[in-house]
Amino acid sequence: MYNTPRPISLLLGFLLCVLAFYPLYGDLVFGSKASFFMSKLTTIVIFAILAMSLDLLVGITGLVSMGHALFFGLAGYVLALASPEYEAASIWYILPLVLLCCAALGAVVAFLTIKTSGIYFIMVTLAFGQMGFYFFNDAEFSGGSDGMYIMLKPDVSLGGIQLLNLDEKQTLYYLSLACMVFVYMVLRMILRSAFGQVLIGIHANEHRVKAIGYNTANYKIVSFVIAATLAGLAGFLAASQYGFVNPSQMGWHTSGYALMMVIMGGAGTIFGPAIGAFVFEILHYVFESFTDHWLMLMGAVMICVVLFLPNGIGGALLSLVQKKETTGEKNDG
Amino acid sequence: MTLENSDYIIEAEGLQVFYGASHVLHGVDFSVKRGETVSLMGRNGMGKTTTLRSMLGFVPPKEGRVKLFGCDVTGARPFNVIKRHLAYVPEGRGMFHNLSVREHLEMPARPAMDGTWRWNFDRVMDTFPRLSERLNHMGSQLSGGEQQMLAIGRALMTNPELLILDEATEGLAPLIREEIWRIINIIKNDGISTIIVDKNIGPILDMADRNVILVKGNIVFEGSSDDLRANPDILARNIGV
């Protein structure tokens, strides 16, 4: 059952309000650093989209992918390669093109990997991710390991009137925030649908879902394609923010970070991985200010999460709310 | 022959099934007609579940044929067999721990072969009043009896022509077992063909139109409940009751 309890919905609503009001009042708290933190928050929001898209695979369908960043990076390369050299690409064609490419590659990877499961699925997706990494790392047309610059950010105009200027940090921030809410709503809608229930069933007991008469392979492929497309959306926003794309964005490190965000936030909760992205990136920022070896500290945090919050932050919040509800019902009784 | 016109829902001819080097079914012939309730009996390890799994495509037979509504489905994948209006309630119930009772029932819902919804959510709730009190509970939060009711309810939501119940009353308390038999009787009276695999001989004989006994992968008896009652030595020799 994937209904978000009311207290958690209220908490998420409150956090969203804080994020929405940050550009207006952030300088009152952070002063001259407010602009820097807005860029940081934009990056975090984009990673939240990536983590939620991965949760559809890991937490909902039960497919642990170690190559999810392939689609994140591919989106950036498609944006860079398909943009005209001396003018901004119109978002009305470039965004659908980016998403279509990610969906198409997602379908190919899914078709070739979906028959595998468990450790083999992890290994095969990792291999695809690394194939993508080395392809762009060694290719001259994509700038090799230096990557490519996106000189002009996509143009959001309609009938000659500019609707959004993505060069403005605040605009990109709000666009990313809107996309994060959109992705969350899409995933919740999927979970509530009959299609989503089959995916949840596959995660719990694929054999039984087959015994009900469903072709589980097809469902897993569609799930993979949706996840790849949403990761492509995150990649598009990231490339638009950074103004460049390089192979490391599709390497196994990025896939690993996304997986850590999912685990930290709580796989299968959808909102949890978004929270996980915030916690992961904030800790990253804090640890990095102490030491270059921030991953060591992050590793310690991950061990603590696995030991003390095995269902992640989202899972712990859900348990807390359910426990309170049960206690309330008992007291009423 | 169109699917709707076939007299037989499922027909298996000469099923030979192996698990590795072990020869489990030795040319089993088995069939179920429309509206018929057939029991499949035998001691543990005689090939009852293997016969079912082989007909449904989970264990492809090395030799033999399986026909569904007159169409050859030998070697077809399980979901392709089952979605043709069969419902399988396997041993062990197979709950989804992360789906609620309501979601368990909504997920597989599909119309019958003629496009009607004889079994829908409301009718399942009427038939299983205990489940209506547990709609928001997760599958793993139910008692064994409730899980079995949910497994049968889930199967009925597919509006099947043939319901296959493998050890539906195994491990249940006597009162719950009686409730399950009452429900199976409702299903029978509704005209749904049923294959019942169970160890409770009494209720089976009351319910079944035809009984099949398997011994070491061979059919040793096929006949009515009256025949079996008239020849108790057949049951004593082959089932041990």
mmCIF file with all atom_site columns, C-alpha atoms in Angstrom, chain B residues 6-17 25-34 36-42 46-56 61 63-71 73-74 86-88 162-166 193-198 204 208-215 217-223:
data_model
loop_
_atom_site.group_PDB
_atom_site.id
_atom_site.type_symbol
_atom_site.label_atom_id
_atom_site.label_alt_id
_atom_site.label_comp_id
_atom_site.label_asym_id
_atom_site.label_entity_id
_atom_site.label_seq_id
_atom_site.pdbx_PDB_ins_code
_atom_site.Cartn_x
_atom_site.Cartn_y
_atom_site.Cartn_z
_atom_site.occupancy
_atom_site.B_iso_or_equiv
_atom_site.pdbx_formal_charge
_atom_site.auth_seq_id
_atom_site.auth_comp_id
_atom_site.auth_asym_id
_atom_site.auth_atom_id
_atom_site.pdbx_PDB_model_num
ATOM 1  C CA . SER B 1 6   ? -14.814 -26.412 -26.985 1.00 0.00 ? 6   SER B CA 1
ATOM 2  C CA . ASP B 1 7   ? -16.314 -28.912 -24.501 1.00 0.00 ? 7   ASP B CA 1
ATOM 3  C CA . TYR B 1 8   ? -13.019 -29.323 -22.756 1.00 0.00 ? 8   TYR B CA 1
ATOM 4  C CA . ILE B 1 9   ? -11.325 -26.499 -20.957 1.00 0.00 ? 9   ILE B CA 1
ATOM 5  C CA . ILE B 1 10  ? -8.022  -28.259 -20.547 1.00 0.00 ? 10  ILE B CA 1
ATOM 6  C CA . GLU B 1 11  ? -6.722  -31.556 -21.938 1.00 0.00 ? 11  GLU B CA 1
ATOM 7  C CA . ALA B 1 12  ? -3.351  -33.088 -21.285 1.00 0.00 ? 12  ALA B CA 1
ATOM 8  C CA . GLU B 1 13  ? -2.249  -36.148 -23.277 1.00 0.00 ? 13  GLU B CA 1
ATOM 9  C CA . GLY B 1 14  ? 0.697   -38.365 -22.452 1.00 0.00 ? 14  GLY B CA 1
ATOM 10 C CA . LEU B 1 15  ? 2.585   -35.903 -20.239 1.00 0.00 ? 15  LEU B CA 1
ATOM 11 C CA . GLN B 1 16  ? 6.136   -37.047 -19.610 1.00 0.00 ? 16  GLN B CA 1
ATOM 12 C CA . VAL B 1 17  ? 7.944   -34.780 -17.184 1.00 0.00 ? 17  VAL B CA 1
ATOM 13 C CA . LEU B 1 25  ? 5.233   -38.065 -14.819 1.00 0.00 ? 25  LEU B CA 1
ATOM 14 C CA . HIS B 1 26  ? 4.894   -41.189 -16.966 1.00 0.00 ? 26  HIS B CA 1
ATOM 15 C CA . GLY B 1 27  ? 2.406   -40.294 -19.680 1.00 0.00 ? 27  GLY B CA 1
ATOM 16 C CA . VAL B 1 28  ? -0.375  -38.650 -17.695 1.00 0.00 ? 28  VAL B CA 1
ATOM 17 C CA . ASP B 1 29  ? -3.704  -38.019 -19.440 1.00 0.00 ? 29  ASP B CA 1
ATOM 18 C CA . PHE B 1 30  ? -5.872  -35.485 -17.684 1.00 0.00 ? 30  PHE B CA 1
ATOM 19 C CA . SER B 1 31  ? -8.804  -33.330 -18.741 1.00 0.00 ? 31  SER B CA 1
ATOM 20 C CA . VAL B 1 32  ? -11.497 -31.070 -17.354 1.00 0.00 ? 32  VAL B CA 1
ATOM 21 C CA . LYS B 1 33  ? -14.808 -30.336 -19.061 1.00 0.00 ? 33  LYS B CA 1
ATOM 22 C CA . ARG B 1 34  ? -16.820 -27.154 -18.718 1.00 0.00 ? 34  ARG B CA 1
ATOM 23 C CA . GLU B 1 36  ? -16.795 -30.048 -14.060 1.00 0.00 ? 36  GLU B CA 1
ATOM 24 C CA . THR B 1 37  ? -15.111 -30.363 -10.679 1.00 0.00 ? 37  THR B CA 1
ATOM 25 C CA . VAL B 1 38  ? -12.204 -32.798 -10.782 1.00 0.00 ? 38  VAL B CA 1
ATOM 26 C CA . SER B 1 39  ? -10.103 -33.885 -7.848  1.00 0.00 ? 39  SER B CA 1
ATOM 27 C CA . LEU B 1 40  ? -6.485  -34.897 -8.205  1.00 0.00 ? 40  LEU B CA 1
ATOM 28 C CA . MET B 1 41  ? -5.440  -37.163 -5.349  1.00 0.00 ? 41  MET B CA 1
ATOM 29 C CA . GLY B 1 42  ? -2.334  -38.998 -4.309  1.00 0.00 ? 42  GLY B CA 1
ATOM 30 C CA . MET B 1 46  ? 3.244   -38.684 -6.572  1.00 0.00 ? 46  MET B CA 1
ATOM 31 C CA . GLY B 1 47  ? 3.165   -35.868 -9.158  1.00 0.00 ? 47  GLY B CA 1
ATOM 32 C CA . LYS B 1 48  ? -0.049  -33.936 -8.419  1.00 0.00 ? 48  LYS B CA 1
ATOM 33 C CA . THR B 1 49  ? 1.495   -30.465 -8.341  1.00 0.00 ? 49  THR B CA 1
ATOM 34 C CA . THR B 1 50  ? 3.847   -31.385 -11.184 1.00 0.00 ? 50  THR B CA 1
ATOM 35 C CA . THR B 1 51  ? 0.842   -32.350 -13.317 1.00 0.00 ? 51  THR B CA 1
ATOM 36 C CA . LEU B 1 52  ? -0.705  -28.931 -12.672 1.00 0.00 ? 52  LEU B CA 1
ATOM 37 C CA . ARG B 1 53  ? 2.557   -27.038 -13.194 1.00 0.00 ? 53  ARG B CA 1
ATOM 38 C CA . SER B 1 54  ? 3.246   -28.964 -16.364 1.00 0.00 ? 54  SER B CA 1
ATOM 39 C CA . MET B 1 55  ? -0.174  -28.150 -17.821 1.00 0.00 ? 55  MET B CA 1
ATOM 40 C CA . LEU B 1 56  ? 0.286   -24.480 -16.923 1.00 0.00 ? 56  LEU B CA 1
ATOM 41 C CA . PRO B 1 61  ? 6.754   -31.611 -20.564 1.00 0.00 ? 61  PRO B CA 1
ATOM 42 C CA . GLU B 1 63  ? 6.667   -35.383 -24.278 1.00 0.00 ? 63  GLU B CA 1
ATOM 43 C CA . GLY B 1 64  ? 2.935   -35.012 -24.521 1.00 0.00 ? 64  GLY B CA 1
ATOM 44 C CA . ARG B 1 65  ? 0.518   -32.238 -25.398 1.00 0.00 ? 65  ARG B CA 1
ATOM 45 C CA . VAL B 1 66  ? -1.579  -29.724 -23.532 1.00 0.00 ? 66  VAL B CA 1
ATOM 46 C CA . LYS B 1 67  ? -4.680  -28.193 -25.096 1.00 0.00 ? 67  LYS B CA 1
ATOM 47 C CA . LEU B 1 68  ? -6.624  -25.259 -23.750 1.00 0.00 ? 68  LEU B CA 1
ATOM 48 C CA . PHE B 1 69  ? -10.128 -24.806 -25.185 1.00 0.00 ? 69  PHE B CA 1
ATOM 49 C CA . GLY B 1 70  ? -8.976  -27.048 -28.031 1.00 0.00 ? 70  GLY B CA 1
ATOM 50 C CA . CYS B 1 71  ? -5.853  -24.989 -28.843 1.00 0.00 ? 71  CYS B CA 1
ATOM 51 C CA . VAL B 1 73  ? -0.507  -24.588 -25.688 1.00 0.00 ? 73  VAL B CA 1
ATOM 52 C CA . THR B 1 74  ? 2.275   -27.125 -25.100 1.00 0.00 ? 74  THR B CA 1
ATOM 53 C CA . LEU B 1 86  ? -7.458  -19.920 -15.933 1.00 0.00 ? 86  LEU B CA 1
ATOM 54 C CA . ALA B 1 87  ? -6.761  -19.091 -12.308 1.00 0.00 ? 87  ALA B CA 1
ATOM 55 C CA . TYR B 1 88  ? -4.153  -20.899 -10.269 1.00 0.00 ? 88  TYR B CA 1
ATOM 56 C CA . LEU B 1 162 ? -11.166 -22.990 -14.655 1.00 0.00 ? 162 LEU B CA 1
ATOM 57 C CA . LEU B 1 163 ? -9.970  -22.544 -11.073 1.00 0.00 ? 163 LEU B CA 1
ATOM 58 C CA . ILE B 1 164 ? -7.063  -24.683 -9.914  1.00 0.00 ? 164 ILE B CA 1
ATOM 59 C CA . LEU B 1 165 ? -6.735  -25.068 -6.148  1.00 0.00 ? 165 LEU B CA 1
ATOM 60 C CA . ASP B 1 166 ? -3.546  -26.725 -4.954  1.00 0.00 ? 166 ASP B CA 1
ATOM 61 C CA . SER B 1 193 ? -14.787 -25.668 -13.495 1.00 0.00 ? 193 SER B CA 1
ATOM 62 C CA . THR B 1 194 ? -12.397 -26.594 -10.720 1.00 0.00 ? 194 THR B CA 1
ATOM 63 C CA . ILE B 1 195 ? -9.395  -28.813 -10.175 1.00 0.00 ? 195 ILE B CA 1
ATOM 64 C CA . ILE B 1 196 ? -8.934  -29.570 -6.498  1.00 0.00 ? 196 ILE B CA 1
ATOM 65 C CA . VAL B 1 197 ? -5.779  -31.019 -5.027  1.00 0.00 ? 197 VAL B CA 1
ATOM 66 C CA . ASP B 1 198 ? -6.279  -31.704 -1.336  1.00 0.00 ? 198 ASP B CA 1
ATOM 67 C CA . ILE B 1 204 ? -13.419 -33.828 -1.933  1.00 0.00 ? 204 ILE B CA 1
ATOM 68 C CA . ALA B 1 208 ? -15.929 -33.740 -7.108  1.00 0.00 ? 208 ALA B CA 1
ATOM 69 C CA . ASP B 1 209 ? -17.726 -34.971 -10.231 1.00 0.00 ? 209 ASP B CA 1
ATOM 70 C CA . ARG B 1 210 ? -14.682 -37.041 -11.110 1.00 0.00 ? 210 ARG B CA 1
ATOM 71 C CA . ASN B 1 211 ? -11.636 -38.187 -9.160  1.00 0.00 ? 211 ASN B CA 1
ATOM 72 C CA . VAL B 1 212 ? -8.166  -38.963 -10.439 1.00 0.00 ? 212 VAL B CA 1
ATOM 73 C CA . ILE B 1 213 ? -5.564  -40.791 -8.345  1.00 0.00 ? 213 ILE B CA 1
ATOM 74 C CA . LEU B 1 214 ? -1.875  -40.534 -9.135  1.00 0.00 ? 214 LEU B CA 1
ATOM 75 C CA . VAL B 1 215 ? 0.730   -43.015 -7.964  1.00 0.00 ? 215 VAL B CA 1
ATOM 76 C CA . GLY B 1 217 ? 3.482   -40.335 -11.885 1.00 0.00 ? 217 GLY B CA 1
ATOM 77 C CA . ASN B 1 218 ? 0.885   -42.743 -13.264 1.00 0.00 ? 218 ASN B CA 1
ATOM 78 C CA . ILE B 1 219 ? -2.900  -42.487 -13.134 1.00 0.00 ? 219 ILE B CA 1
ATOM 79 C CA . VAL B 1 220 ? -4.146  -45.565 -11.302 1.00 0.00 ? 220 VAL B CA 1
ATOM 80 C CA . PHE B 1 221 ? -7.786  -44.613 -10.921 1.00 0.00 ? 221 PHE B CA 1
ATOM 81 C CA . GLU B 1 222 ? -10.270 -42.347 -12.606 1.00 0.00 ? 222 GLU B CA 1
ATOM 82 C CA . GLY B 1 223 ? -13.939 -42.370 -11.669 1.00 0.00 ? 223 GLY B CA 1
#
